CSV table of C-alpha atoms and ligand atoms in Angstrom, one decimal:
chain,number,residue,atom,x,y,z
A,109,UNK,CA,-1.2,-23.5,-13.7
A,110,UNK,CA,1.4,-21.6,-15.3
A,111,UNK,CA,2.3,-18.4,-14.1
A,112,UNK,CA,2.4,-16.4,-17.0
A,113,UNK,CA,-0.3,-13.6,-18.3
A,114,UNK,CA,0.1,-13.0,-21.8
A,115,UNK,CA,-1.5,-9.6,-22.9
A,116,UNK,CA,-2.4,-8.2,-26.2
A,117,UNK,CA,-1.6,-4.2,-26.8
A,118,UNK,CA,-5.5,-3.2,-26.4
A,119,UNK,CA,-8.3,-1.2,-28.1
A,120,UNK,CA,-10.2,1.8,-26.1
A,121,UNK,CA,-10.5,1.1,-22.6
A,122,UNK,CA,-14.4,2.3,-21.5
A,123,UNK,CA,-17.0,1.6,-18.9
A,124,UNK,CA,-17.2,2.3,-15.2
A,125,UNK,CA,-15.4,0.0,-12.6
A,126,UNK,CA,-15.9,-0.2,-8.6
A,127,UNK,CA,-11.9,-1.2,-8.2
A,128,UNK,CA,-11.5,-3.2,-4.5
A,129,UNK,CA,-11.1,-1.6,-1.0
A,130,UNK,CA,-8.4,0.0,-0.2
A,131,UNK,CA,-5.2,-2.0,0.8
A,132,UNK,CA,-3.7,0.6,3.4
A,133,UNK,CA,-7.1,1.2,5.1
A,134,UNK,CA,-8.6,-2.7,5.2
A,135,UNK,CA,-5.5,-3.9,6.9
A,136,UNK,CA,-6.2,-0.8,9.3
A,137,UNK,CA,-9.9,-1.5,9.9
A,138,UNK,CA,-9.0,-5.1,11.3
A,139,UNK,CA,-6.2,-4.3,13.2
A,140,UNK,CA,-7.7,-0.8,15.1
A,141,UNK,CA,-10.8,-2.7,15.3
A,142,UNK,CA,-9.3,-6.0,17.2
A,143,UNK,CA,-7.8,-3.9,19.6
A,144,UNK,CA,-11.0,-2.3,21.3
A,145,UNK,CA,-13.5,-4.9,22.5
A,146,UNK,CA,-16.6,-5.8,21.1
A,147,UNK,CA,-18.0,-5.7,17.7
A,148,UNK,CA,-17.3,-4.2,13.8
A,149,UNK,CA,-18.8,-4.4,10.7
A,150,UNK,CA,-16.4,-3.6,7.7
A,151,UNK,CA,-17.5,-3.1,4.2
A,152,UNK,CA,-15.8,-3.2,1.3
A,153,UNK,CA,-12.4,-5.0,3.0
A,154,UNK,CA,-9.9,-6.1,0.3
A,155,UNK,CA,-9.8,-9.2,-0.2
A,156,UNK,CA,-6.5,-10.3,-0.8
A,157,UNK,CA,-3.4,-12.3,0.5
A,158,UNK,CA,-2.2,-9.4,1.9
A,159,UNK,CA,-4.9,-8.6,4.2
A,160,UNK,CA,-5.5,-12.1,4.8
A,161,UNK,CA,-2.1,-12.3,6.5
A,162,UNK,CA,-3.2,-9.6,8.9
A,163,UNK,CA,-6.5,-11.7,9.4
A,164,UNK,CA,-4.9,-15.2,10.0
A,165,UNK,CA,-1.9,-12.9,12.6
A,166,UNK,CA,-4.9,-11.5,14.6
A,167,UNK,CA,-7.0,-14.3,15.1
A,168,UNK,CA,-3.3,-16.0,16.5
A,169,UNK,CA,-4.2,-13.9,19.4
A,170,UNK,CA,-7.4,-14.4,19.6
A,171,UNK,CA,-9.5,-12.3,17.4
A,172,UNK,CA,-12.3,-13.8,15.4
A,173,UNK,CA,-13.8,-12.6,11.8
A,174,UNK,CA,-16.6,-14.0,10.2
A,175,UNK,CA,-16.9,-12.5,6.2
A,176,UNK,CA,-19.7,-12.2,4.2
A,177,UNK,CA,-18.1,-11.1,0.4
A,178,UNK,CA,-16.9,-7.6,0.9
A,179,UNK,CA,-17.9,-7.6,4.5
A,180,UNK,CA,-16.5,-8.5,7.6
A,181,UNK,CA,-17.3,-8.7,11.8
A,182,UNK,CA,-14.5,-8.5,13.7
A,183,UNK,CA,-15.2,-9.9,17.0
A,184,UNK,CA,-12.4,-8.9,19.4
A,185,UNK,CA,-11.7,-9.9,23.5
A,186,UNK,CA,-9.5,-6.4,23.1
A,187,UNK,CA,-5.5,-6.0,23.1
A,188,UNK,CA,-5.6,-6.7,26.5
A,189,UNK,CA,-7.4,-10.1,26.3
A,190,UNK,CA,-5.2,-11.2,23.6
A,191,UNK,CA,-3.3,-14.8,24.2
A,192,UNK,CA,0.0,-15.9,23.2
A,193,UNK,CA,0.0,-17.1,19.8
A,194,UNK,CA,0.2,-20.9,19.2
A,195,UNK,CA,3.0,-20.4,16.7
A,196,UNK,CA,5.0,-17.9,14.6
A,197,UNK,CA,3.1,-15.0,13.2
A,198,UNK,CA,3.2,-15.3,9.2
A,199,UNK,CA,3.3,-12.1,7.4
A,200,UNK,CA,3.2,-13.9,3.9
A,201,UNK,CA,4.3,-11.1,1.8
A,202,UNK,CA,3.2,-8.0,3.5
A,203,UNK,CA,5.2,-5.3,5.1
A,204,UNK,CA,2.2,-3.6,6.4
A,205,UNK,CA,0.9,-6.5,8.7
A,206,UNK,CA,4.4,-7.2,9.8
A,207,UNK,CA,5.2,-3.6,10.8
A,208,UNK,CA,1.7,-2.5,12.1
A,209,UNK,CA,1.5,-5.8,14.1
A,210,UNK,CA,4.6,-5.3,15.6
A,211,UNK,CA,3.5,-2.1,17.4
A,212,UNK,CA,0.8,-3.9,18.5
A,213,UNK,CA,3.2,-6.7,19.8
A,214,UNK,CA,5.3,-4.6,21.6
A,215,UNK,CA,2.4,-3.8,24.2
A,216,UNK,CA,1.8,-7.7,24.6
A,217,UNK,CA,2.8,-9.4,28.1
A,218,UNK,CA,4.1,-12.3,26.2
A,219,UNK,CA,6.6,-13.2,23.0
A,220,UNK,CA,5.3,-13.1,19.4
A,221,UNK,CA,7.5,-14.3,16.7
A,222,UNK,CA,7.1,-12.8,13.0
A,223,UNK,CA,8.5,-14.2,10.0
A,224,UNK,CA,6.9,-13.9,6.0
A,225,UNK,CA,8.0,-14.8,2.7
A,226,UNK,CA,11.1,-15.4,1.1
A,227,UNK,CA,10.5,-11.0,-0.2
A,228,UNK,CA,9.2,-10.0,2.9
A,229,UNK,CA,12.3,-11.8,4.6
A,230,UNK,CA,14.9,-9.2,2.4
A,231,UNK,CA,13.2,-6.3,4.0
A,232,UNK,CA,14.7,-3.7,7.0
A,233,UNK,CA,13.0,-4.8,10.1
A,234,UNK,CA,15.6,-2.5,12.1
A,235,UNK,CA,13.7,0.8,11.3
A,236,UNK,CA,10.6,-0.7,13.3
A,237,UNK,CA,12.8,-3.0,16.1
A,238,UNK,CA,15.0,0.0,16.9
A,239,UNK,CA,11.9,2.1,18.0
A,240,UNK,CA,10.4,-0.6,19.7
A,241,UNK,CA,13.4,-1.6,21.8
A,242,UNK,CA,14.1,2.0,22.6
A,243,UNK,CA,10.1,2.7,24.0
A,244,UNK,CA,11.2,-0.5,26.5
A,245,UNK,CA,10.2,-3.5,24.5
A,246,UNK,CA,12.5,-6.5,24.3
A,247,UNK,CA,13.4,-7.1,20.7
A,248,UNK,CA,15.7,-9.9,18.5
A,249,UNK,CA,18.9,-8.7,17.1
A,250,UNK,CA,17.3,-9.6,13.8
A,251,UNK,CA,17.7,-7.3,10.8
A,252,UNK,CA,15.3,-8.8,8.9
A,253,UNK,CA,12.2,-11.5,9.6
A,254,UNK,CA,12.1,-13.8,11.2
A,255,UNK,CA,12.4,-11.7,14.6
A,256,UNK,CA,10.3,-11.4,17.7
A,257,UNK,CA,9.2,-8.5,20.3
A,258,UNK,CA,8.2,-9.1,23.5
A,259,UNK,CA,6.5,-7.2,25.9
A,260,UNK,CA,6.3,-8.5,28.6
A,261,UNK,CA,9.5,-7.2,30.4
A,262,UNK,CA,9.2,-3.8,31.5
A,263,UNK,CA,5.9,-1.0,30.8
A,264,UNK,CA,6.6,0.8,27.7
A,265,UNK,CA,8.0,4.5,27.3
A,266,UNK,CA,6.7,7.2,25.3
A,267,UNK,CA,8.7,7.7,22.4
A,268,UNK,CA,10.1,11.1,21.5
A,269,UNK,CA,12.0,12.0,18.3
A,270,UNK,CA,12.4,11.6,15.1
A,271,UNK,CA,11.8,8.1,13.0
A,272,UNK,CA,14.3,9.0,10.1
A,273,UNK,CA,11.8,7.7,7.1
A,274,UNK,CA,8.7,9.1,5.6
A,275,UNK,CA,6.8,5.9,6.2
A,276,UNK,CA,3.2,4.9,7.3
A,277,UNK,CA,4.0,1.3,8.5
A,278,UNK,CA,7.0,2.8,10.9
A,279,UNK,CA,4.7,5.2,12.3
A,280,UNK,CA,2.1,3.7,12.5
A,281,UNK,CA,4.0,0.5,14.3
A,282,UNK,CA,4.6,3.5,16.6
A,283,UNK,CA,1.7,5.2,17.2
A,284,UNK,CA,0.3,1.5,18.5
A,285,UNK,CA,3.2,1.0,20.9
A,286,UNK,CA,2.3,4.9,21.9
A,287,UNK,CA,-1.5,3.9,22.8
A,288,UNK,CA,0.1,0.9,25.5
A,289,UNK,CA,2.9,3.2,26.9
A,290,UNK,CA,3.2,5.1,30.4
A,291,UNK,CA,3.6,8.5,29.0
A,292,UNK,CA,2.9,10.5,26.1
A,293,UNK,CA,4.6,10.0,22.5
A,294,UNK,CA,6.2,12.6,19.8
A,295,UNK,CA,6.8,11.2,16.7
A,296,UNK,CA,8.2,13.1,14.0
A,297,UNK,CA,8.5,12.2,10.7
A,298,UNK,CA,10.0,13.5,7.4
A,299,UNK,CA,7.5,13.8,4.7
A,300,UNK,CA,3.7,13.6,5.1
A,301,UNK,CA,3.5,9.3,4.8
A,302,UNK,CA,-0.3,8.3,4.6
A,303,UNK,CA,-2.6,9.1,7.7
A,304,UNK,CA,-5.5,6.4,7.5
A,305,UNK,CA,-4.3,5.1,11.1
A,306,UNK,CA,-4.2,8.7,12.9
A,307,UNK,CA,-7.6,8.9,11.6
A,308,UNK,CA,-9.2,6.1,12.2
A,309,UNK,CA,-7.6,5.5,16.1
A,310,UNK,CA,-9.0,9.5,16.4
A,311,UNK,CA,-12.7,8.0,15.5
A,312,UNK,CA,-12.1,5.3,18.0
A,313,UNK,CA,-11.6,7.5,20.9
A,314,UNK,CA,-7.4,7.6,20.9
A,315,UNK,CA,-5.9,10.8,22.1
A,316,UNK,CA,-4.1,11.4,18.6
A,317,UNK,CA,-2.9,15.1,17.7
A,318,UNK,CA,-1.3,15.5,14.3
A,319,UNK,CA,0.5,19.0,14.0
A,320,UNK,CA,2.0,18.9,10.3
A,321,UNK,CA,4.2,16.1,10.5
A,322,UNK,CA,4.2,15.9,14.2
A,323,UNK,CA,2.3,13.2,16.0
A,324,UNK,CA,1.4,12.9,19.3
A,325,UNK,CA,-0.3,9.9,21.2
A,326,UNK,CA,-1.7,10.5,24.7
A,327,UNK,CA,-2.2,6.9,26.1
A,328,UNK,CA,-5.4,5.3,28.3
A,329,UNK,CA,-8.0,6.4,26.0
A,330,UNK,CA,-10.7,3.7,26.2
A,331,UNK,CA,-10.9,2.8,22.3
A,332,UNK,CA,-14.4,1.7,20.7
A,333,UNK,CA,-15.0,-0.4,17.9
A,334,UNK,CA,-16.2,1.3,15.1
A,335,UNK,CA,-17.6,0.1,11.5
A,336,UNK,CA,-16.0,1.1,8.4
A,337,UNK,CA,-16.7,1.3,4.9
A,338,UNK,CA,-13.3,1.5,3.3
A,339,UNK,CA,-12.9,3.5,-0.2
A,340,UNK,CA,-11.9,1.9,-3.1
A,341,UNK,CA,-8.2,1.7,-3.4
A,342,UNK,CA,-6.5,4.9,-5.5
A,343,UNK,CA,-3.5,2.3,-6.0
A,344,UNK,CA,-5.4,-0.2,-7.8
A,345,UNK,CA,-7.5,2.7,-9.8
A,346,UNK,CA,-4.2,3.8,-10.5
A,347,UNK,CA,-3.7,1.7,-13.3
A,348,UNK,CA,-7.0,2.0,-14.8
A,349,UNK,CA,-6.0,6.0,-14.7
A,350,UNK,CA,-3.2,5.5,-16.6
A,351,UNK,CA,-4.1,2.8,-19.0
A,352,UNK,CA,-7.3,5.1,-19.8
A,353,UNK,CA,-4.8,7.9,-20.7
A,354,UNK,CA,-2.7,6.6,-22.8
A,355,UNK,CA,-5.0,4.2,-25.0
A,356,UNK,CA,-6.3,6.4,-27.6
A,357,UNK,CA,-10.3,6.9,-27.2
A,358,UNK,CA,-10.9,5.6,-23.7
A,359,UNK,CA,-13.2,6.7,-21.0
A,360,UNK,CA,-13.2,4.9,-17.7
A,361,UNK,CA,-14.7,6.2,-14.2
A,362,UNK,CA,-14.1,4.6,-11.1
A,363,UNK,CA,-16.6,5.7,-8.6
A,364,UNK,CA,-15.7,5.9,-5.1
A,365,UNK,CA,-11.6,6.6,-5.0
A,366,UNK,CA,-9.9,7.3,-1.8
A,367,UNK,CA,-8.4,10.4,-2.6
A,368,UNK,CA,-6.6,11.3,0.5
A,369,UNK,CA,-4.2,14.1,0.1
A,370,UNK,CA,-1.1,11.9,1.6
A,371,UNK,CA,-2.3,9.2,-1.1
A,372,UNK,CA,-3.4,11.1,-4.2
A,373,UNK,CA,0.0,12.0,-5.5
A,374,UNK,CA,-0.3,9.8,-8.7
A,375,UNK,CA,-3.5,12.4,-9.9
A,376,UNK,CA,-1.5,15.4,-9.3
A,377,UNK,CA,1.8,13.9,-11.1
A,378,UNK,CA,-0.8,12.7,-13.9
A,379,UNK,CA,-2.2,15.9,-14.1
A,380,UNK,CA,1.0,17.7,-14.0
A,381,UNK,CA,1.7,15.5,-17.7
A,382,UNK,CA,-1.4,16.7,-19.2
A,383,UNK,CA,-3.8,13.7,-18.6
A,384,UNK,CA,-7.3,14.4,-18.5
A,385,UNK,CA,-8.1,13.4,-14.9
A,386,UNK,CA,-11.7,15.0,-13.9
A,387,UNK,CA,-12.8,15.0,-10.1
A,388,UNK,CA,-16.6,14.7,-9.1
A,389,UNK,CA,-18.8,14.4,-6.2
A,390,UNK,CA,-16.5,14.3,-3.2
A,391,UNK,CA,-17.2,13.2,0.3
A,392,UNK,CA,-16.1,12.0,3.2
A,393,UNK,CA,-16.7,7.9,4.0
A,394,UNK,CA,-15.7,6.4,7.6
A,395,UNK,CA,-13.4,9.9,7.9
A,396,UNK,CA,-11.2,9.6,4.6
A,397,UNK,CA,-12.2,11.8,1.6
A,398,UNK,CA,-13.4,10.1,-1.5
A,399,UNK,CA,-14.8,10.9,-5.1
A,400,UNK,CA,-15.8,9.7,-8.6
A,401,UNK,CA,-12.9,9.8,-10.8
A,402,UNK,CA,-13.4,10.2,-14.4
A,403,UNK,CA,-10.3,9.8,-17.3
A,404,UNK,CA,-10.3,10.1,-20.7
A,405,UNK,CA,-7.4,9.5,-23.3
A,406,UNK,CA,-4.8,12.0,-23.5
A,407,UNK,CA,-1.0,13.3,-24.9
A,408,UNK,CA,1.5,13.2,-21.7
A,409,UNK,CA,4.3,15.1,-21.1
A,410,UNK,CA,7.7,14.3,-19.5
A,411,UNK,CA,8.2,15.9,-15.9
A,412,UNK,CA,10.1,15.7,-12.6
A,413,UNK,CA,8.8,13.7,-9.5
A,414,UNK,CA,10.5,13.8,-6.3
A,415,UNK,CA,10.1,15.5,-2.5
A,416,UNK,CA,6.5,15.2,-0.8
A,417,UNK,CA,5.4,13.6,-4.4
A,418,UNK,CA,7.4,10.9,-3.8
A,419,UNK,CA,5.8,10.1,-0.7
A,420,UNK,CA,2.3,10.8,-1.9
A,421,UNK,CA,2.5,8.7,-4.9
A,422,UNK,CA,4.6,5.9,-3.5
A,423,UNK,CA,3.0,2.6,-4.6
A,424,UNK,CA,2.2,4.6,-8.0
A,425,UNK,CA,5.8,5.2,-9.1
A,426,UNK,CA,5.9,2.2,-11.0
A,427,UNK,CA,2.8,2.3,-13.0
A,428,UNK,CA,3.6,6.3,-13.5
A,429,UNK,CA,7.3,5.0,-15.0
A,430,UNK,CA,5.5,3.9,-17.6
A,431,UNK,CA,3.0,6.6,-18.2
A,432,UNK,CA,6.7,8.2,-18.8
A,433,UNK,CA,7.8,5.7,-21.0
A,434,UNK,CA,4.8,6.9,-23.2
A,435,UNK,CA,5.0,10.6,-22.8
A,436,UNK,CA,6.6,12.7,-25.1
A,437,UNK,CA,9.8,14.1,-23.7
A,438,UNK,CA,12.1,12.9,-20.6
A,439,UNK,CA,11.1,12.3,-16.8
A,440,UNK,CA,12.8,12.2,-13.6
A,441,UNK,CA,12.2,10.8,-10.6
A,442,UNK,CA,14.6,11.5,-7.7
A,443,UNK,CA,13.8,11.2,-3.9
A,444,UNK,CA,12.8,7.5,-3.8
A,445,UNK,CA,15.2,5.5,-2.1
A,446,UNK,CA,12.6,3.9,-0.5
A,447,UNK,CA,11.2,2.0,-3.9
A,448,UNK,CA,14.8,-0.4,-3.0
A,449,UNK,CA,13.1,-1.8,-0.6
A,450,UNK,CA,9.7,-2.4,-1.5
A,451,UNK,CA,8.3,-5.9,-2.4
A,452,UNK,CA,10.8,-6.0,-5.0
A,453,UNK,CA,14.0,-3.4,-5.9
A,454,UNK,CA,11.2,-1.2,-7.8
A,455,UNK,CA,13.9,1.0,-9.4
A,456,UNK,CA,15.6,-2.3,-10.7
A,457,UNK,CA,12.6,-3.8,-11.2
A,458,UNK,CA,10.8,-1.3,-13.1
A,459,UNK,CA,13.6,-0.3,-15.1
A,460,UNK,CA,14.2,-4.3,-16.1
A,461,UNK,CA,10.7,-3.9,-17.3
A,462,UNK,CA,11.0,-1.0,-19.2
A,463,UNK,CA,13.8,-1.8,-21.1
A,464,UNK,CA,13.0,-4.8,-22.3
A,465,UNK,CA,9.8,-2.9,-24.1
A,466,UNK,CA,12.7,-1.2,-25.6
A,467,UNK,CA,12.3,1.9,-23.5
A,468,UNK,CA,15.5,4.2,-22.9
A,469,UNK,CA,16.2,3.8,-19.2
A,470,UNK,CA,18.4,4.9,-16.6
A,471,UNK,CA,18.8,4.1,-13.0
A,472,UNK,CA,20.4,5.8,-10.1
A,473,UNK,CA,20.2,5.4,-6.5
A,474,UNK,CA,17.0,7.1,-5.5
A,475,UNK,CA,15.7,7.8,-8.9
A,476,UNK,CA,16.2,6.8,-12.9
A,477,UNK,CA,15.4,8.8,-16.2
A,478,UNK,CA,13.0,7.5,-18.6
A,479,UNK,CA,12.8,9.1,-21.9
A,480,UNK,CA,9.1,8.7,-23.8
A,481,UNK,CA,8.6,6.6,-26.7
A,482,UNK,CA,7.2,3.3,-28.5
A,483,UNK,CA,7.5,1.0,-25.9
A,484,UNK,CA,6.7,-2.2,-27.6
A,485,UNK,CA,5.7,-5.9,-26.5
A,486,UNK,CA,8.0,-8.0,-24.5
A,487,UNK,CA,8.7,-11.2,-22.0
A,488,UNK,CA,8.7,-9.2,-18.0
A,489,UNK,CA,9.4,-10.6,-14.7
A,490,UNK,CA,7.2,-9.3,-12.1
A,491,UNK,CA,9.8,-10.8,-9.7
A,492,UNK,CA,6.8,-11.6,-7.3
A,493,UNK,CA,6.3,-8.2,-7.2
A,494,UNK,CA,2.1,-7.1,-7.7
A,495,UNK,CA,2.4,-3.7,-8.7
A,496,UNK,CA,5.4,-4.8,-10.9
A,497,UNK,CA,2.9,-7.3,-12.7
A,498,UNK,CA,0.0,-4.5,-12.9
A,499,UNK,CA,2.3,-2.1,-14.4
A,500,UNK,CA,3.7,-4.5,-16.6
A,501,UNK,CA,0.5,-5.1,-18.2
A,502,UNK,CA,-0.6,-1.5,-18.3
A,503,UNK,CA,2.1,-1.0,-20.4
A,504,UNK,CA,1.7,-4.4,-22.6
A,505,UNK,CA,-1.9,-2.7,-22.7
A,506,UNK,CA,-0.8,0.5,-24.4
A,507,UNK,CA,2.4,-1.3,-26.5
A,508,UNK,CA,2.0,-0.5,-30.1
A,509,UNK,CA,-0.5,-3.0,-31.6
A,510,UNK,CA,2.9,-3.7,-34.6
A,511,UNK,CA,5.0,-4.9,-32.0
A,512,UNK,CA,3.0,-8.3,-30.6
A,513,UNK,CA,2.2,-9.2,-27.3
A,514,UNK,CA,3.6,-8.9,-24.0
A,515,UNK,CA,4.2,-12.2,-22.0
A,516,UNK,CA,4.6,-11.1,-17.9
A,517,UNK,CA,6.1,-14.1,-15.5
A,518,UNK,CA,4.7,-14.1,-12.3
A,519,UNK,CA,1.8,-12.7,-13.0
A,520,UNK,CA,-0.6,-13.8,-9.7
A,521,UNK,CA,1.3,-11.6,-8.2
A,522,UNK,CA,-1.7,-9.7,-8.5
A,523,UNK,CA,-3.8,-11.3,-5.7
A,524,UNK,CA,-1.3,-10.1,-3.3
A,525,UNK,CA,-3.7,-6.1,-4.0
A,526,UNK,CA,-5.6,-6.9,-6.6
A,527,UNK,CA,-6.9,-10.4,-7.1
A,528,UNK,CA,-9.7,-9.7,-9.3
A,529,UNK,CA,-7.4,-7.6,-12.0
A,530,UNK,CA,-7.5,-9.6,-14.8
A,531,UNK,CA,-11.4,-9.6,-15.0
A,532,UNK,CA,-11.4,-6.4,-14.4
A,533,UNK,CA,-9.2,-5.6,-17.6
A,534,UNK,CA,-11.9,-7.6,-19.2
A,535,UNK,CA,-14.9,-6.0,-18.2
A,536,UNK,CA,-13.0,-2.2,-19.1
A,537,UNK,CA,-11.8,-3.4,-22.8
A,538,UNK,CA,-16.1,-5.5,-23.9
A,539,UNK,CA,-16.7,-2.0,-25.7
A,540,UNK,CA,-20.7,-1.6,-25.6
A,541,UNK,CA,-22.1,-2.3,-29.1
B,873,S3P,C1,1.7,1.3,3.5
B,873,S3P,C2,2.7,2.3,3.5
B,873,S3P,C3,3.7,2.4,2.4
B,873,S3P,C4,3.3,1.7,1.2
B,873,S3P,C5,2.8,0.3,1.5
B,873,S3P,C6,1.5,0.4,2.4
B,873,S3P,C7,0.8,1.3,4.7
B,873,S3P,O1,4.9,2.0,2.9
B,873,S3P,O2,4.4,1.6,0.3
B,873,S3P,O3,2.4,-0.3,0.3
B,873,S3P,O4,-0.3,0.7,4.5
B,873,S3P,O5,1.2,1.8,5.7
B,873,S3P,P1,5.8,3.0,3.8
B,873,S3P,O6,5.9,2.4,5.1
B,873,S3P,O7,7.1,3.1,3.1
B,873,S3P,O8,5.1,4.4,3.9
């Protein structure tokens, strides 16, 4: 099959559309689940590669799933019945499995050996080995995958300080090492990184305290399984949000959006351009908050993204690039370093993508410049990268209809997140008769 998604600029986007579960909280759900003992029902777990590499890691050590569709029972002997693994521990493309997993390593009695694909392979493994190693666990010298942890050495330490990097996989590799160590943790981070992991190890019975951007993990809390019903994913809706802006006459709600404050960055930057993003019927589901989101077609304006926006609309930055490259006027986006070392170089990679739909572009270290315009239909490289190949087509979506079709390469990049995006496109541009 080739690889290649070729996508026509579109007519009004309209309809409602249940996107999938969220990413962040479905590999969470498995993992926090498998280490109590017993029993858990999840509903609404993504199904993607990406959570199947958590899945296929977990049941290495003994943990057993059986899914039904959109729901899975994970059937756990609990951390502390876990067995070696028979082999390495592949990560396949995802950062969060191999980061989250190695906290969770580093309070095993036994070696586990990680390693993923050739992207996940480029990516800085130090910021979670260093940690680990200091808390007591034996670690590679490895800078990258493949490395291994073991703990089987010496009991774990608390950790105290600061981890250098708003992230949620760093910490939250932390926070799991914290829960096996002999004394309390302090873990301080830099920006408010996404939460889902404090809050669901609080529901299981953890002795979590989060103070700001201070957390701190009392260990020996008996943890008990607990069923979740994850949200639909604000990353993936994040696309249908911005398509539905910029594509004159649309109207497209997706019901049932985890809008955590730490992850609901994108509809306060989308906002802040003039899009028309209306909010209804919030609630809390399995301890996240959640709500109907409803967008209609609007004029954006240029603006400025960086500090705590940066980390709040992190996986976004790409698809909101080019809501920029459609807005009228210039935006900047400074304070994301971080986007070099994401599943692809997204500053190189979204800029690539941008200019060759003729957009004006330009790139710095933790930032680049986009200047609104025409942006018209091109041949992109999603260079493996999913959310590269979703924005790609959100853009190809809104090109001007003049200017042809966009072809993207690498297009099934998309079941990495978001396997079922291209029917979902589909279903969101059949406007009712
Ligand atoms: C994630 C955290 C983020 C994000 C990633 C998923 C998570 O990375 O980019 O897609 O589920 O913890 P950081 O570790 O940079 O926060």
């Amino acid at each position: 099959m080739s690889d290649r998604m070729i996508v026509e600029p579109s007519g009004p986007l309209r309809g409602e559309l249940l996107v999938p579960g969220d990413k962040s909280i479905s590999h969470r759900a498995l993992i926090c689940n498998a280490l109590a003992r017993g029993e858990a029902e999840i509903t609404g777990l993504l199904d993607s590669a990406d959570c199947r590499s958590t899945m296929a890691c977990l049941r290495q050590w003994g943990v057993e799933f059986e899914q039904n569709d959109d729901r899975v029972v994970v059937r756990s002997p609990g951390q502390d019945a876990f067995h070696v693994a028979a082999g390495l521990l592949d990560c396949g493309n995802s950062g969060t499995s191999i980061r989250l997993l190695s906290g969770v390593a580093a309070g095993l009695p036994f070696r586990s050996r990680f390693d993923g694909d050739e992207s996940l392979r480029q990516r800085p493994m130090r910021r979670v080995l260093d940690p680990l190693g200091q808390m007591g666990a034996s670690v590679s010298q490895d800078r990258t995958a493949p490395f291994w942890i073991d703990g089987s050495d010496r009991a774990l330490r608390g950790f105290d300080g600061d981890i250098g990097v708003a992230s949620a996989q760093v910490k939250s590799c932390i926070v799991f090492a914290a829960l096996r160590a002999d004394r309390p943790s302090r873990i301080v981070e830099p920006g408010p990184s996404r939460d889902h992991t404090e809050r669901m190890l609080t529901a299981m019975g953890a002795d979590i305290d989060v103070d700001g951007e201070t957390i701190r993990v009392v260990p020996g809390a008996e943890l008990q399984t607990s069923d979740v019903q994850v949200p639909a994913d604000i990353s993936a809706a994040a696309f249908w949000m911005i398509a539905a802006t910029l594509i004159p006459d649309s109207e497209v709600t997706l019901p049932g959006v985890g809008l955590n404050p730490r992850r609901s960055g994108v509809v306060d930057v989308l906002k802040s351009m003039g899009a028309a993003v209306e909010i209804t019927n919030r609630r809390d589901v399995s301890g996240e908050p959640v709500a109907d989101v409803t967008v209609r077609s609007s004029t954006l304006y240029g603006t400025r993204i960086d500090g705590d926006l940066i980390v709040t609309s992190l996986d976004e930055l790409p698809a909101l690039a080019v809501a920029a490259a459609f807005a009228e006027g210039v935006t900047e986006i400074h304070d994301a370093e971080e986007l070099r070392v994401k599943e692809s170089d997204r500053i190189a990679t979204t800029s690539a993508m941008l200019t060759a739909m003729g957009v004006e572009v330009e790139d710095w270290r933790d930032g680049m410049r986009i200047v609104g315009g025409n942006p018209r239909g091109a041949t992109v490289d999603s260079h493996g990268d999913h959310r590269l190949a979703m924005a790609a087509a959100v853009a190809a979506l809104a090109s001007d209809t003049e200017s042809g079709p966009t072809t993207i390469r690498g297009a099934s990049a998309v079941d990495i997140s978001y396997p079922t995006f291209w029917s979902d496109l589909n279903q969101l541009r059949r406007v009712p008769t």
